[in-house]
CSV table of N, CA and C in Angstrom, one decimal:
chain,number,residue,atom,x,y,z
A,15,UNK,N,18.5,-3.0,32.3
A,15,UNK,CA,18.0,-4.4,32.0
A,15,UNK,C,19.1,-5.2,31.5
A,16,UNK,N,19.3,-6.4,32.1
A,16,UNK,CA,20.3,-7.3,31.6
A,16,UNK,C,20.1,-7.6,30.1
A,17,UNK,N,21.2,-7.8,29.4
A,17,UNK,CA,21.1,-8.1,27.9
A,17,UNK,C,20.2,-9.4,27.7
A,18,UNK,N,20.4,-10.4,28.5
A,18,UNK,CA,19.6,-11.6,28.4
A,18,UNK,C,18.1,-11.3,28.4
A,19,UNK,N,17.7,-10.4,29.3
A,19,UNK,CA,16.3,-10.1,29.3
A,19,UNK,C,15.8,-9.3,28.1
A,20,UNK,N,16.7,-8.4,27.6
A,20,UNK,CA,16.3,-7.7,26.4
A,20,UNK,C,16.2,-8.6,25.2
A,21,UNK,N,17.1,-9.6,25.1
A,21,UNK,CA,17.0,-10.5,24.0
A,21,UNK,C,15.8,-11.4,24.1
A,22,UNK,N,15.5,-11.8,25.3
A,22,UNK,CA,14.3,-12.7,25.6
A,22,UNK,C,13.1,-11.9,25.2
A,23,UNK,N,13.0,-10.6,25.5
A,23,UNK,CA,11.9,-9.8,25.1
A,23,UNK,C,11.7,-9.8,23.6
A,24,UNK,N,12.8,-9.7,22.8
A,24,UNK,CA,12.7,-9.7,21.4
A,24,UNK,C,12.2,-11.1,20.9
A,25,UNK,N,12.6,-12.2,21.6
A,25,UNK,CA,12.1,-13.5,21.2
A,25,UNK,C,10.6,-13.6,21.5
A,26,UNK,N,10.2,-13.1,22.7
A,26,UNK,CA,8.8,-13.1,23.1
A,26,UNK,C,7.9,-12.3,22.1
A,27,UNK,N,8.5,-11.2,21.6
A,27,UNK,CA,7.7,-10.4,20.7
A,27,UNK,C,7.7,-10.9,19.2
A,28,UNK,N,8.4,-12.1,19.0
A,28,UNK,CA,8.4,-12.7,17.7
A,28,UNK,C,9.4,-12.1,16.7
A,29,UNK,N,10.3,-11.2,17.2
A,29,UNK,CA,11.3,-10.6,16.4
A,29,UNK,C,12.5,-11.5,16.1
A,30,UNK,N,12.8,-12.3,17.1
A,30,UNK,CA,13.9,-13.2,17.0
A,30,UNK,C,13.4,-14.7,17.1
A,31,UNK,N,14.1,-15.5,16.2
A,31,UNK,CA,13.9,-17.0,16.4
A,31,UNK,C,14.7,-17.5,17.5
A,32,UNK,N,15.9,-16.9,17.7
A,32,UNK,CA,16.7,-17.4,18.8
A,32,UNK,C,17.9,-16.4,19.0
A,33,UNK,N,18.5,-16.5,20.2
A,33,UNK,CA,19.6,-15.7,20.5
A,33,UNK,C,20.6,-16.5,21.4
A,34,UNK,N,21.9,-16.1,21.2
A,34,UNK,CA,22.9,-16.8,22.0
A,34,UNK,C,24.0,-15.8,22.4
A,35,UNK,N,24.5,-15.9,23.6
A,35,UNK,CA,25.7,-15.2,24.0
A,35,UNK,C,26.8,-16.2,24.3
A,36,UNK,N,27.9,-16.0,23.7
A,36,UNK,CA,29.0,-16.9,23.9
A,36,UNK,C,30.3,-16.2,24.1
A,37,UNK,N,31.4,-16.9,24.6
A,37,UNK,CA,32.6,-16.2,24.9
A,37,UNK,C,33.6,-16.4,23.7
A,38,UNK,N,34.8,-15.8,23.8
A,38,UNK,CA,35.7,-15.9,22.7
A,38,UNK,C,36.3,-17.4,22.5
A,39,UNK,N,36.1,-18.2,23.5
A,39,UNK,CA,36.5,-19.6,23.4
A,39,UNK,C,35.4,-20.5,22.8
A,40,UNK,N,34.3,-19.9,22.5
A,40,UNK,CA,33.1,-20.6,22.0
A,40,UNK,C,32.2,-21.2,23.0
A,41,UNK,N,32.4,-21.0,24.3
A,41,UNK,CA,31.6,-21.5,25.3
A,41,UNK,C,30.2,-20.7,25.3
A,42,UNK,N,29.1,-21.4,25.3
A,42,UNK,CA,27.8,-20.8,25.3
A,42,UNK,C,27.5,-20.3,26.8
A,43,UNK,N,27.2,-19.1,26.9
A,43,UNK,CA,26.9,-18.5,28.2
A,43,UNK,C,25.4,-18.5,28.5
A,44,UNK,N,24.7,-18.2,27.4
A,44,UNK,CA,23.2,-18.1,27.5
A,44,UNK,C,22.6,-18.4,26.1
A,45,UNK,N,21.5,-19.1,26.0
A,45,UNK,CA,20.9,-19.3,24.8
A,45,UNK,C,19.4,-19.4,25.0
A,46,UNK,N,18.6,-18.9,24.1
A,46,UNK,CA,17.1,-18.9,24.2
A,46,UNK,C,16.6,-19.0,22.8
A,47,UNK,N,15.5,-19.8,22.6
A,47,UNK,CA,15.0,-20.8,23.5
A,47,UNK,C,16.1,-21.8,23.9
A,48,UNK,N,15.9,-22.5,25.0
A,48,UNK,CA,16.9,-23.4,25.6
A,48,UNK,C,17.4,-24.5,24.6
A,49,UNK,N,16.5,-24.9,23.8
A,49,UNK,CA,16.9,-26.0,22.8
A,49,UNK,C,17.3,-25.4,21.5
A,50,UNK,N,17.5,-24.1,21.3
A,50,UNK,CA,17.9,-23.5,20.0
A,50,UNK,C,19.3,-23.9,19.7
A,51,UNK,N,19.5,-24.4,18.6
A,51,UNK,CA,20.9,-24.7,18.2
A,51,UNK,C,21.2,-24.0,16.8
A,52,UNK,N,21.7,-22.8,16.9
A,52,UNK,CA,21.9,-22.0,15.7
A,52,UNK,C,22.9,-22.6,14.8
A,53,UNK,N,22.7,-22.4,13.5
A,53,UNK,CA,23.7,-22.9,12.5
A,53,UNK,C,25.0,-22.1,12.7
A,54,UNK,N,26.1,-22.9,12.9
A,54,UNK,CA,27.3,-22.2,13.2
A,54,UNK,C,28.3,-22.3,12.0
A,55,UNK,N,28.5,-23.6,11.5
A,55,UNK,CA,29.5,-23.8,10.5
A,55,UNK,C,29.4,-22.9,9.3
A,56,UNK,N,28.2,-22.9,8.6
A,56,UNK,CA,28.2,-22.0,7.4
A,56,UNK,C,28.3,-20.5,7.7
A,57,UNK,N,27.9,-20.1,8.8
A,57,UNK,CA,28.0,-18.7,9.2
A,57,UNK,C,29.4,-18.3,9.4
A,58,UNK,N,30.1,-19.1,10.3
A,58,UNK,CA,31.5,-18.7,10.6
A,58,UNK,C,32.4,-18.9,9.4
A,59,UNK,N,32.1,-19.9,8.6
A,59,UNK,CA,32.9,-20.1,7.4
A,59,UNK,C,32.8,-18.8,6.5
A,60,UNK,N,31.5,-18.3,6.3
A,60,UNK,CA,31.3,-17.1,5.5
A,60,UNK,C,31.9,-15.9,6.1
A,61,UNK,N,32.0,-15.8,7.4
A,61,UNK,CA,32.6,-14.7,8.1
A,61,UNK,C,34.1,-14.7,7.9
A,62,UNK,N,34.7,-15.9,7.9
A,62,UNK,CA,36.2,-16.0,7.8
A,62,UNK,C,36.7,-15.9,6.4
A,63,UNK,N,35.9,-16.3,5.4
A,63,UNK,CA,36.3,-16.4,4.0
A,63,UNK,C,35.7,-15.2,3.2
A,64,UNK,N,36.4,-14.2,2.9
A,64,UNK,CA,35.8,-13.1,2.2
A,64,UNK,C,35.4,-13.4,0.8
A,65,UNK,N,35.8,-14.5,0.2
A,65,UNK,CA,35.3,-14.9,-1.1
A,65,UNK,C,33.9,-15.4,-1.1
A,66,UNK,N,33.4,-15.8,0.1
A,66,UNK,CA,32.0,-16.3,0.2
A,66,UNK,C,31.1,-15.1,0.3
A,67,UNK,N,30.2,-15.0,-0.6
A,67,UNK,CA,29.2,-14.0,-0.6
A,67,UNK,C,27.8,-14.4,-0.1
A,68,UNK,N,27.6,-15.7,0.0
A,68,UNK,CA,26.3,-16.2,0.5
A,68,UNK,C,26.5,-17.7,0.9
A,69,UNK,N,25.5,-18.2,1.6
A,69,UNK,CA,25.5,-19.5,2.1
A,69,UNK,C,24.0,-20.0,2.4
A,70,UNK,N,23.8,-21.2,2.5
A,70,UNK,CA,22.5,-21.8,2.7
A,70,UNK,C,22.4,-22.3,4.1
A,71,UNK,N,21.2,-22.1,4.7
A,71,UNK,CA,20.8,-22.8,6.0
A,71,UNK,C,19.5,-23.5,5.6
A,72,UNK,N,19.6,-24.8,5.5
A,72,UNK,CA,18.4,-25.5,5.0
A,72,UNK,C,18.2,-25.1,3.6
A,73,UNK,N,16.9,-24.7,3.3
A,73,UNK,CA,16.6,-24.2,2.0
A,73,UNK,C,16.6,-22.7,1.9
A,74,UNK,N,17.1,-22.0,2.9
A,74,UNK,CA,17.1,-20.6,2.9
A,74,UNK,C,18.5,-20.1,2.5
A,75,UNK,N,18.6,-19.2,1.5
A,75,UNK,CA,19.8,-18.6,1.0
A,75,UNK,C,20.0,-17.3,1.7
A,76,UNK,N,21.2,-17.1,2.3
A,76,UNK,CA,21.6,-15.9,3.0
A,76,UNK,C,22.7,-15.2,2.2
A,77,UNK,N,22.6,-13.9,2.1
A,77,UNK,CA,23.7,-13.1,1.4
A,77,UNK,C,24.4,-12.3,2.5
A,78,UNK,N,25.7,-12.3,2.4
A,78,UNK,CA,26.6,-11.6,3.4
A,78,UNK,C,26.4,-10.1,3.1
A,79,UNK,N,26.0,-9.3,4.1
A,79,UNK,CA,25.8,-7.9,3.9
A,79,UNK,C,27.0,-7.1,4.5
A,80,UNK,N,27.5,-7.6,5.7
A,80,UNK,CA,28.6,-6.9,6.3
A,80,UNK,C,29.5,-7.9,7.0
A,81,UNK,N,30.8,-7.7,6.9
A,81,UNK,CA,31.8,-8.6,7.5
A,81,UNK,C,32.9,-7.8,8.0
A,82,UNK,N,33.0,-7.6,9.4
A,82,UNK,CA,34.1,-6.9,10.0
A,82,UNK,C,34.6,-7.8,11.2
A,83,UNK,N,35.7,-7.5,11.8
A,83,UNK,CA,36.2,-8.3,13.0
A,83,UNK,C,35.2,-8.2,14.1
A,84,UNK,N,34.4,-7.1,14.2
A,84,UNK,CA,33.4,-6.9,15.3
A,84,UNK,C,32.0,-7.3,15.0
A,85,UNK,N,31.7,-7.6,13.8
A,85,UNK,CA,30.3,-8.0,13.5
A,85,UNK,C,30.2,-8.7,12.1
A,86,UNK,N,29.1,-9.4,12.0
A,86,UNK,CA,28.7,-10.2,10.8
A,86,UNK,C,27.2,-10.0,10.6
A,87,UNK,N,26.8,-9.7,9.4
A,87,UNK,CA,25.4,-9.5,9.1
A,87,UNK,C,25.1,-10.3,7.8
A,88,UNK,N,24.1,-11.1,7.8
A,88,UNK,CA,23.7,-11.8,6.6
A,88,UNK,C,22.2,-11.8,6.6
A,89,UNK,N,21.6,-11.7,5.4
A,89,UNK,CA,20.1,-11.7,5.3
A,89,UNK,C,19.7,-12.5,4.0
A,90,UNK,N,18.4,-13.0,4.1
A,90,UNK,CA,17.8,-13.6,3.0
A,90,UNK,C,17.0,-12.4,2.3
A,91,UNK,N,17.3,-12.3,1.0
A,91,UNK,CA,16.7,-11.2,0.2
A,91,UNK,C,15.2,-11.3,0.1
A,92,UNK,N,14.6,-12.5,0.4
A,92,UNK,CA,13.2,-12.6,0.3
A,92,UNK,C,12.5,-12.4,1.7
A,93,UNK,N,13.3,-11.9,2.7
A,93,UNK,CA,12.8,-11.6,4.0
A,93,UNK,C,12.5,-12.8,4.9
A,94,UNK,N,13.2,-13.9,4.6
A,94,UNK,CA,13.0,-15.1,5.4
A,94,UNK,C,13.9,-15.2,6.7
A,95,UNK,N,14.7,-14.2,6.9
A,95,UNK,CA,15.5,-14.1,8.1
A,95,UNK,C,16.8,-13.3,8.0
A,96,UNK,N,17.3,-12.9,9.1
A,96,UNK,CA,18.6,-12.2,9.2
A,96,UNK,C,19.4,-12.8,10.3
A,97,UNK,N,20.7,-12.9,10.1
A,97,UNK,CA,21.7,-13.4,11.1
A,97,UNK,C,22.6,-12.2,11.4
A,98,UNK,N,22.7,-11.9,12.7
A,98,UNK,CA,23.7,-10.9,13.1
A,98,UNK,C,24.5,-11.4,14.3
A,99,UNK,N,25.8,-11.2,14.2
A,99,UNK,CA,26.7,-11.5,15.3
A,99,UNK,C,27.5,-10.2,15.6
A,100,UNK,N,27.4,-9.9,16.9
A,100,UNK,CA,28.1,-8.6,17.4
A,100,UNK,C,29.0,-8.9,18.5
A,101,UNK,N,30.1,-8.2,18.6
A,101,UNK,CA,31.0,-8.3,19.7
A,101,UNK,C,30.3,-7.6,20.9
A,102,UNK,N,30.4,-8.2,22.1
A,102,UNK,CA,29.7,-7.7,23.3
A,102,UNK,C,30.8,-7.7,24.4
A,103,UNK,N,31.1,-6.6,24.8
A,103,UNK,CA,32.2,-6.4,25.8
A,103,UNK,C,33.5,-6.9,25.2
A,104,UNK,N,34.5,-7.2,26.1
A,104,UNK,CA,35.8,-7.6,25.6
A,104,UNK,C,35.9,-9.0,25.0
A,105,UNK,N,35.2,-9.9,25.6
A,105,UNK,CA,35.4,-11.3,25.2
A,105,UNK,C,34.1,-12.1,25.0
A,106,UNK,N,33.0,-11.3,24.7
A,106,UNK,CA,31.7,-12.0,24.5
A,106,UNK,C,31.1,-11.6,23.2
A,107,UNK,N,30.2,-12.4,22.7
A,107,UNK,CA,29.6,-12.2,21.4
A,107,UNK,C,28.1,-12.5,21.5
A,108,UNK,N,27.3,-11.8,20.7
A,108,UNK,CA,25.9,-12.1,20.6
A,108,UNK,C,25.6,-12.6,19.2
A,109,UNK,N,24.9,-13.7,19.1
A,109,UNK,CA,24.5,-14.3,17.8
A,109,UNK,C,23.0,-14.4,17.8
A,110,UNK,N,22.3,-13.7,16.9
A,110,UNK,CA,20.9,-13.8,16.8
A,110,UNK,C,20.4,-14.1,15.4
A,111,UNK,N,19.3,-14.8,15.3
A,111,UNK,CA,18.6,-15.0,14.0
A,111,UNK,C,17.2,-14.5,14.1
A,112,UNK,N,16.8,-13.7,13.2
A,112,UNK,CA,15.5,-13.0,13.2
A,112,UNK,C,14.4,-14.0,12.7
A,113,UNK,N,13.2,-13.6,13.0
A,113,UNK,CA,12.0,-14.2,12.5
A,113,UNK,C,11.8,-13.7,11.0
A,114,UNK,N,11.1,-14.4,10.2
A,114,UNK,CA,10.8,-13.8,8.9
A,114,UNK,C,10.2,-12.5,8.9
A,115,UNK,N,10.5,-11.6,7.9
A,115,UNK,CA,9.9,-10.3,7.8
A,115,UNK,C,10.6,-9.2,8.6
A,116,UNK,N,11.7,-9.5,9.3
A,116,UNK,CA,12.4,-8.5,10.1
A,116,UNK,C,13.6,-8.0,9.2
A,117,UNK,N,13.7,-6.7,9.0
A,117,UNK,CA,14.8,-6.2,8.2
A,117,UNK,C,16.1,-6.2,9.0
A,118,UNK,N,17.2,-6.3,8.3
A,118,UNK,CA,18.6,-6.3,8.9
A,118,UNK,C,18.8,-5.0,9.6
A,119,UNK,N,18.3,-3.9,9.0
A,119,UNK,CA,18.5,-2.5,9.6
A,119,UNK,C,17.7,-2.4,10.9
A,120,UNK,N,16.5,-2.9,10.9
A,120,UNK,CA,15.7,-2.8,12.1
A,120,UNK,C,16.2,-3.7,13.2
A,121,UNK,N,16.7,-4.9,12.8
A,121,UNK,CA,17.2,-5.8,13.8
A,121,UNK,C,18.5,-5.2,14.4
A,122,UNK,N,19.4,-4.7,13.6
A,122,UNK,CA,20.6,-4.1,14.1
A,122,UNK,C,20.3,-3.0,15.1
A,123,UNK,N,19.4,-2.1,14.7
A,123,UNK,CA,19.1,-1.0,15.6
A,123,UNK,C,18.5,-1.5,17.0
A,124,UNK,N,17.6,-2.6,16.9
A,124,UNK,CA,17.1,-3.2,18.1
A,124,UNK,C,18.2,-3.8,19.0
A,125,UNK,N,19.2,-4.4,18.4
A,125,UNK,CA,20.3,-5.0,19.1
A,125,UNK,C,21.2,-3.9,19.8
A,126,UNK,N,21.4,-2.8,19.0
A,126,UNK,CA,22.2,-1.7,19.6
A,126,UNK,C,21.5,-1.1,20.8
A,127,UNK,N,20.2,-1.0,20.7
A,127,UNK,CA,19.4,-0.5,21.8
A,127,UNK,C,19.5,-1.4,23.0
A,128,UNK,N,19.4,-2.7,22.8
A,128,UNK,CA,19.5,-3.7,23.8
A,128,UNK,C,20.8,-3.6,24.5
A,129,UNK,N,21.9,-3.5,23.7
A,129,UNK,CA,23.2,-3.4,24.3
A,129,UNK,C,23.4,-2.1,25.1
A,130,UNK,N,22.8,-1.0,24.6
A,130,UNK,CA,22.9,0.3,25.3
A,130,UNK,C,22.2,0.2,26.6
A,131,UNK,N,21.1,-0.5,26.7
A,131,UNK,CA,20.3,-0.6,27.9
A,131,UNK,C,20.9,-1.5,28.9
A,132,UNK,N,21.8,-2.4,28.5
A,132,UNK,CA,22.3,-3.4,29.4
A,132,UNK,C,23.5,-2.9,30.2
């Protein structure tokens, strides 16, 4: 199953609010829902700056859980959402934001499964 289909299934099941695949130059390859515009600046700033342990998106506070060159994980401790960015292939990245109530651990495992199936 193509990765886009697997991500769309997670959106249709209410697990993800949105998903995006982009290349290393920042060009969006695929996004769903089509009008989803994920928060980029606070996420990438937190990923780049190791002194940042958390950031806000609207009125939701996210804490950085993991920060490596290949992935970034941040979650709201009250269960209002998770953001995960994973390297996909040589020059592509997956950016997802979960729906409320989805744990970072469960979402990460679902993404790994989707990557494995694609």
